[in-house]
PDB file of C-alpha atoms in Angstrom:
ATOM      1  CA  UNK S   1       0.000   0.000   0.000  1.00  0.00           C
ATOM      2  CA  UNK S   2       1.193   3.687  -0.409  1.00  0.00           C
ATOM      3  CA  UNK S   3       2.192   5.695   1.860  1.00  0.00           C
ATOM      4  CA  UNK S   4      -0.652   8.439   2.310  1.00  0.00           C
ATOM      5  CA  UNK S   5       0.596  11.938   2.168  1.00  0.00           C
ATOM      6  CA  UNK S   6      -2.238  15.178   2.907  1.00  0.00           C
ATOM      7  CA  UNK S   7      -1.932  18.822   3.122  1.00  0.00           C
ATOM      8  CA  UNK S   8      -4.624  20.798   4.691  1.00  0.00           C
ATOM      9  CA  UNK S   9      -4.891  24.480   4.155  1.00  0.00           C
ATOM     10  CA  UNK S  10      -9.090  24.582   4.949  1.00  0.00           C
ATOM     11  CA  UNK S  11     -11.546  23.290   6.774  1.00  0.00           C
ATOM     12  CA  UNK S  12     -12.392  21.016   4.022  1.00  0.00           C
ATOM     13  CA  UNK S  13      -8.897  19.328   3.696  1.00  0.00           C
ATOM     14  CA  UNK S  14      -8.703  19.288   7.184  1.00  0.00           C
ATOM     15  CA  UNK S  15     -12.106  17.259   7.619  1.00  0.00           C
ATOM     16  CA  UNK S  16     -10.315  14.564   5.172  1.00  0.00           C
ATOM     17  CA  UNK S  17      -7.203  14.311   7.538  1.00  0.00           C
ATOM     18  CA  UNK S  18      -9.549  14.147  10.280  1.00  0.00           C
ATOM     19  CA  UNK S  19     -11.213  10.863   9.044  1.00  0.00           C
ATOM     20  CA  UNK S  20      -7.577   9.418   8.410  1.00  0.00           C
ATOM     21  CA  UNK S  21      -6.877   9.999  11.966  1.00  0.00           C
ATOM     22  CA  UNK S  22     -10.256   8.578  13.452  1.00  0.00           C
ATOM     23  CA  UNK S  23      -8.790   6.512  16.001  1.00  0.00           C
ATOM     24  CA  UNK S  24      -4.989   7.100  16.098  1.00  0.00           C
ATOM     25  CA  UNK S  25      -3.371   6.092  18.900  1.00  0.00           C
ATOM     26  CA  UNK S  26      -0.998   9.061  20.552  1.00  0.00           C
ATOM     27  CA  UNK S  27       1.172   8.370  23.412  1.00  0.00           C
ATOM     28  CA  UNK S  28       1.790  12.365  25.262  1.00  0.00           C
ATOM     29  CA  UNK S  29       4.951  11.950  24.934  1.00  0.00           C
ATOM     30  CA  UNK S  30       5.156  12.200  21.183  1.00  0.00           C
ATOM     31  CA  UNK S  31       3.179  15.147  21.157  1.00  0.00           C
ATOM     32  CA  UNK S  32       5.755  17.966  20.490  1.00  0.00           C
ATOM     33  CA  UNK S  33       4.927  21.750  20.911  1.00  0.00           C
ATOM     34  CA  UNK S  34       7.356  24.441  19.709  1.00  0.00           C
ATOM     35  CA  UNK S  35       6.674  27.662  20.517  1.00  0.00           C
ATOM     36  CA  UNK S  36       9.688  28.891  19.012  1.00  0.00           C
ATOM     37  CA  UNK S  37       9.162  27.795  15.338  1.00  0.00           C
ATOM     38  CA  UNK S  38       5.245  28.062  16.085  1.00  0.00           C
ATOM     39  CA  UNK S  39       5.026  23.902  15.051  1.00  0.00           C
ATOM     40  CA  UNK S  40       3.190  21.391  16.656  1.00  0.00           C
ATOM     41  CA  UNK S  41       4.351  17.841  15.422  1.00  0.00           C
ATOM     42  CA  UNK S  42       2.600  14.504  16.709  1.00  0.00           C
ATOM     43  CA  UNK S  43       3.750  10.943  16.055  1.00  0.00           C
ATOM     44  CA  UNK S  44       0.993   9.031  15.884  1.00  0.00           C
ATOM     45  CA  UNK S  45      -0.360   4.884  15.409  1.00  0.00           C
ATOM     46  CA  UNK S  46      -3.326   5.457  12.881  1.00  0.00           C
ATOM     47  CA  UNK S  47      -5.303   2.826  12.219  1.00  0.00           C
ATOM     48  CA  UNK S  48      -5.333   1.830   8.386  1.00  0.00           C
ATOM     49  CA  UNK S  49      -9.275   2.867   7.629  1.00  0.00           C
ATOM     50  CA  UNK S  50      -8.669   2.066   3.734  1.00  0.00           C
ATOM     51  CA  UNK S  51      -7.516  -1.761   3.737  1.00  0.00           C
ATOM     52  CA  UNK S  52     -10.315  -2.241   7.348  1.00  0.00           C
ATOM     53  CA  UNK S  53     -13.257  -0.677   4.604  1.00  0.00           C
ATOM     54  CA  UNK S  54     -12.451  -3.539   1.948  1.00  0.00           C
ATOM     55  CA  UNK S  55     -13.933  -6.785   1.305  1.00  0.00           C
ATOM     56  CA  UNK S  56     -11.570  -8.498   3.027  1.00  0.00           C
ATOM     57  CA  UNK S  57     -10.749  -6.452   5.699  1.00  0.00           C
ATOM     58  CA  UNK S  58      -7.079  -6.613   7.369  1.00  0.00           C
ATOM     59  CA  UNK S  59      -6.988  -4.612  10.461  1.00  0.00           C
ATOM     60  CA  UNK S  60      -3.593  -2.731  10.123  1.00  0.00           C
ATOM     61  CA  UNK S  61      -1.881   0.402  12.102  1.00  0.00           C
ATOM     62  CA  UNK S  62       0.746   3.078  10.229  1.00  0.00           C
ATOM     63  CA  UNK S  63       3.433   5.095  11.740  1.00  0.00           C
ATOM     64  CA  UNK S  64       2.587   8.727  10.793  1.00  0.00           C
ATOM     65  CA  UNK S  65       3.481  12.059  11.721  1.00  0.00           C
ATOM     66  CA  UNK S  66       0.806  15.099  11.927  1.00  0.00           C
ATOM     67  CA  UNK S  67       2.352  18.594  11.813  1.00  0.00           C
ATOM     68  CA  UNK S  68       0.687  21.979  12.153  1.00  0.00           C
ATOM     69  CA  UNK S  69       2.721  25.219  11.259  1.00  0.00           C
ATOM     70  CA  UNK S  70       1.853  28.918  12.314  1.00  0.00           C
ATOM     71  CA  UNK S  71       0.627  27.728  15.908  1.00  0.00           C
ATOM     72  CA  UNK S  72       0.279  30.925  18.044  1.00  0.00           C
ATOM     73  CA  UNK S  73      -0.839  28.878  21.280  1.00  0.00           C
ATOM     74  CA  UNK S  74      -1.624  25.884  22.294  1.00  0.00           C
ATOM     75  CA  UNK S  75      -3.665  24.761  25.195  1.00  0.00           C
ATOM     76  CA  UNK S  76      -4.586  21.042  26.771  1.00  0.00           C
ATOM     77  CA  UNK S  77      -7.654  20.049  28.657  1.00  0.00           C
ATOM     78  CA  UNK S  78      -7.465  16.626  30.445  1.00  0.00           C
ATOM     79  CA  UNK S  79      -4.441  15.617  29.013  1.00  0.00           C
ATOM     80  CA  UNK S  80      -1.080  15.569  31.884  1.00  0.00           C
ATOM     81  CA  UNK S  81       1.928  16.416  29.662  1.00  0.00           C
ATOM     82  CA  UNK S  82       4.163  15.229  32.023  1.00  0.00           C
ATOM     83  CA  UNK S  83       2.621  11.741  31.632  1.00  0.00           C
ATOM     84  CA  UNK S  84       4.906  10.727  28.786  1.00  0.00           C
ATOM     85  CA  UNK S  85       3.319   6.853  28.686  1.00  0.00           C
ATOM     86  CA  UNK S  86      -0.292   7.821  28.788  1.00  0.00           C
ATOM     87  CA  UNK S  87      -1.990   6.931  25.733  1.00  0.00           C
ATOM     88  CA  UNK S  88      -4.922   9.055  23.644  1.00  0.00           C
ATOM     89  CA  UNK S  89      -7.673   7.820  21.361  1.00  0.00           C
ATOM     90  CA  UNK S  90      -7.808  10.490  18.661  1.00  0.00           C
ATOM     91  CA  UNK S  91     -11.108  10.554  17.943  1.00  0.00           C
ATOM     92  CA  UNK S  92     -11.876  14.177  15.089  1.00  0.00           C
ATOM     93  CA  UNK S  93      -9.813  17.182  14.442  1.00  0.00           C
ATOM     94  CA  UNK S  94     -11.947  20.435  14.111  1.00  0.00           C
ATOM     95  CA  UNK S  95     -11.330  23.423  12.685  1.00  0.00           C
ATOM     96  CA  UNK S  96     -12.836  27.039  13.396  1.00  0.00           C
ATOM     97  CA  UNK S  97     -12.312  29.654  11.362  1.00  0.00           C
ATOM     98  CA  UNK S  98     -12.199  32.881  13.038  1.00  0.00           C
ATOM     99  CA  UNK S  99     -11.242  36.044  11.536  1.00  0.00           C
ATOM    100  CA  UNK S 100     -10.282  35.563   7.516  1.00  0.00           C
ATOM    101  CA  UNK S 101      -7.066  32.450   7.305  1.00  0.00           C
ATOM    102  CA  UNK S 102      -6.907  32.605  11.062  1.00  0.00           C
ATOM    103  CA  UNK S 103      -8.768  29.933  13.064  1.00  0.00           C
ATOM    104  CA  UNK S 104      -8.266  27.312  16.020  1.00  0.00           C
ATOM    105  CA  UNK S 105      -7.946  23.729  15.544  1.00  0.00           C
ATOM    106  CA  UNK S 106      -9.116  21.457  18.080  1.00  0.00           C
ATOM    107  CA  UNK S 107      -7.833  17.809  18.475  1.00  0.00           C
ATOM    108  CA  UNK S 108     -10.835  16.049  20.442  1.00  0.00           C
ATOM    109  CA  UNK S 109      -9.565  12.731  22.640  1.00  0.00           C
ATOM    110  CA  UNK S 110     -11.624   9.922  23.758  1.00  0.00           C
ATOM    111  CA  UNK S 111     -12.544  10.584  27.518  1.00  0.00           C
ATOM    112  CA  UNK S 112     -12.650  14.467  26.940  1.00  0.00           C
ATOM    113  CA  UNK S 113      -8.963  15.686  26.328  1.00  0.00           C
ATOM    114  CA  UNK S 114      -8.481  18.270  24.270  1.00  0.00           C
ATOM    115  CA  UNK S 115      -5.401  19.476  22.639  1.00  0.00           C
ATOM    116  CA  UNK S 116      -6.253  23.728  21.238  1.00  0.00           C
ATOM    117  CA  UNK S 117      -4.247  25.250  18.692  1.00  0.00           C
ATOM    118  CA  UNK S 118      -4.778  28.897  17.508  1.00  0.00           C
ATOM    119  CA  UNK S 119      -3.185  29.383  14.226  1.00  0.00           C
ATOM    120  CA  UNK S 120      -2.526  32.300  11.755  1.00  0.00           C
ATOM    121  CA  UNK S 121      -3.693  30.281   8.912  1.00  0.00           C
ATOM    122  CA  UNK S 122      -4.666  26.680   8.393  1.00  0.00           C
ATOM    123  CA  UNK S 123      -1.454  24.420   7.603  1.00  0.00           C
ATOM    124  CA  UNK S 124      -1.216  21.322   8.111  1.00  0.00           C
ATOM    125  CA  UNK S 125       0.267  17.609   6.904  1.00  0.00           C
ATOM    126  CA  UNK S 126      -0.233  13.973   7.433  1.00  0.00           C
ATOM    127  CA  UNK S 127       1.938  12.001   6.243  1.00  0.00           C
ATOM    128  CA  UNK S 128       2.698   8.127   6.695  1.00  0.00           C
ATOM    129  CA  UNK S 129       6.002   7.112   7.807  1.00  0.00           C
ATOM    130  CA  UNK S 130       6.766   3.381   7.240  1.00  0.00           C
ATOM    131  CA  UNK S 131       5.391  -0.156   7.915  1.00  0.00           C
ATOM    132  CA  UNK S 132       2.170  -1.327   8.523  1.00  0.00           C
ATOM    133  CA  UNK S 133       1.518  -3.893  11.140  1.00  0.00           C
ATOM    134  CA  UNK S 134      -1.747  -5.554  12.059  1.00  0.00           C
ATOM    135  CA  UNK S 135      -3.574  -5.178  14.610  1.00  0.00           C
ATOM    136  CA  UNK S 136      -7.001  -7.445  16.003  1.00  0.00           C
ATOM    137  CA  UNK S 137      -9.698  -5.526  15.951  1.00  0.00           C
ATOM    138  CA  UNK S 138     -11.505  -2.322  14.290  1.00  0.00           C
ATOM    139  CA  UNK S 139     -12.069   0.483  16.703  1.00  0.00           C
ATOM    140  CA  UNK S 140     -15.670   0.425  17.568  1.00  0.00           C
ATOM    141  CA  UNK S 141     -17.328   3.522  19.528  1.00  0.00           C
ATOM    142  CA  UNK S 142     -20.456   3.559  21.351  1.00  0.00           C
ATOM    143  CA  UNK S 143     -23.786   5.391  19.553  1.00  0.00           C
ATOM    144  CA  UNK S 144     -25.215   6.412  22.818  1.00  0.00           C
ATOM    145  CA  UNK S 145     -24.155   7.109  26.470  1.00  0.00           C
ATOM    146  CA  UNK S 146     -20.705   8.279  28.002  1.00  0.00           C
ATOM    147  CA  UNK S 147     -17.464   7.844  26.359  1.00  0.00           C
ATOM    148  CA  UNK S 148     -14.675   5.184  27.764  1.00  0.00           C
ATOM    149  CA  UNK S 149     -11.525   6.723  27.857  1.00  0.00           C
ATOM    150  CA  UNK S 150     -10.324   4.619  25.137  1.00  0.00           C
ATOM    151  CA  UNK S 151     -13.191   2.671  22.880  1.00  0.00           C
ATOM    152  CA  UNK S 152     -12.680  -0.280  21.413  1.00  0.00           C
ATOM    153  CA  UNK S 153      -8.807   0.696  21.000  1.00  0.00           C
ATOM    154  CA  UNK S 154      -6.787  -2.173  19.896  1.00  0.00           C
ATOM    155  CA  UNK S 155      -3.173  -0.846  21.859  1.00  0.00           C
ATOM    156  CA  UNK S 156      -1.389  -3.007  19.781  1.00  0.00           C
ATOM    157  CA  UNK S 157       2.650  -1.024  18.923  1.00  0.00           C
ATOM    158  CA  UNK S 158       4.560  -1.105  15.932  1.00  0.00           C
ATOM    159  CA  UNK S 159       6.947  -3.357  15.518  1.00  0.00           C
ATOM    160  CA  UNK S 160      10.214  -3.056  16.774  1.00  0.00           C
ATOM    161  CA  UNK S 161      13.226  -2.435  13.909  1.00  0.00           C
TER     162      UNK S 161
END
């Protein structure tokens, strides 16, 4: 399979990238904020949406990275950033314009974190970084009722090189 690569400069484009990264497994320590070159980089497991939607589905994770350039600030909600090990379910990414380019992007976790990002403009990339390795289980989520902290997450890590 290729390696997916996706550049979002709107809300549309970032509403694709979003539904790439339903369900990508972040640990907070490869969440990286710098202030100085207003970048936020994450490393992320995402699970592999295009071979699980086939007719004969192979559950699979990617390595990928997800960067975000002209970030003003950047604010958590539930999430401990000195927890390095603790593990998010990345559930949407949502994007607000506010005042012409300008906007905030919101990264919404299962269990209610929250990672807030105002930006000058809208730029952002996905991009896949290497291997594929399978994993159990689809990521299932609940229709009704509270939120787990982590649905239906299959924690499986990549594989060791």
């Amino acid at each position: 399979m290729d390696l997916l690569k996706l550049i979002a400069l709107d809300r549309d484009d970032i509403e694709v990238v979003s539904a790439h990264l339903q369900d990508a497994i972040v640990k907070v320590g490869d969440v990286h904020w710098r202030p100085r070159e207003q970048r936020m980089v994450l490393g992320v497991n995402r699970f592999d949406w295009e071979s699980a939607l086939t007719n004969d589905p192979i559950y699979r994770r990617r390595l990928a990275a997800l960067r975000f350039e002209r970030v003003l600030s950047c604010q958590v909600r539930n999430i401990d950033p000195r927890n390095k090990d603790a593990v998010l379910n990345l559930l949407a990414i949502d994007f607000a314009p506010v005042d012409g380019a300008s906007g905030t992007a919101t990264l919404l976790f299962s269990g209610g974190g929250a990672i807030r990002l105002e930006l000058e403009c809208l730029e952002s990339e996905l991009a896949d970084l290497g291997p594929t390795w399978t994993c159990a289980r689809c990521p299932e989520h609940a229709l009704e009722g509270p939120s787990p902290s982590t649905p239906g997450v299959d924690a499986a890590t990549p594989p060791r090189h």
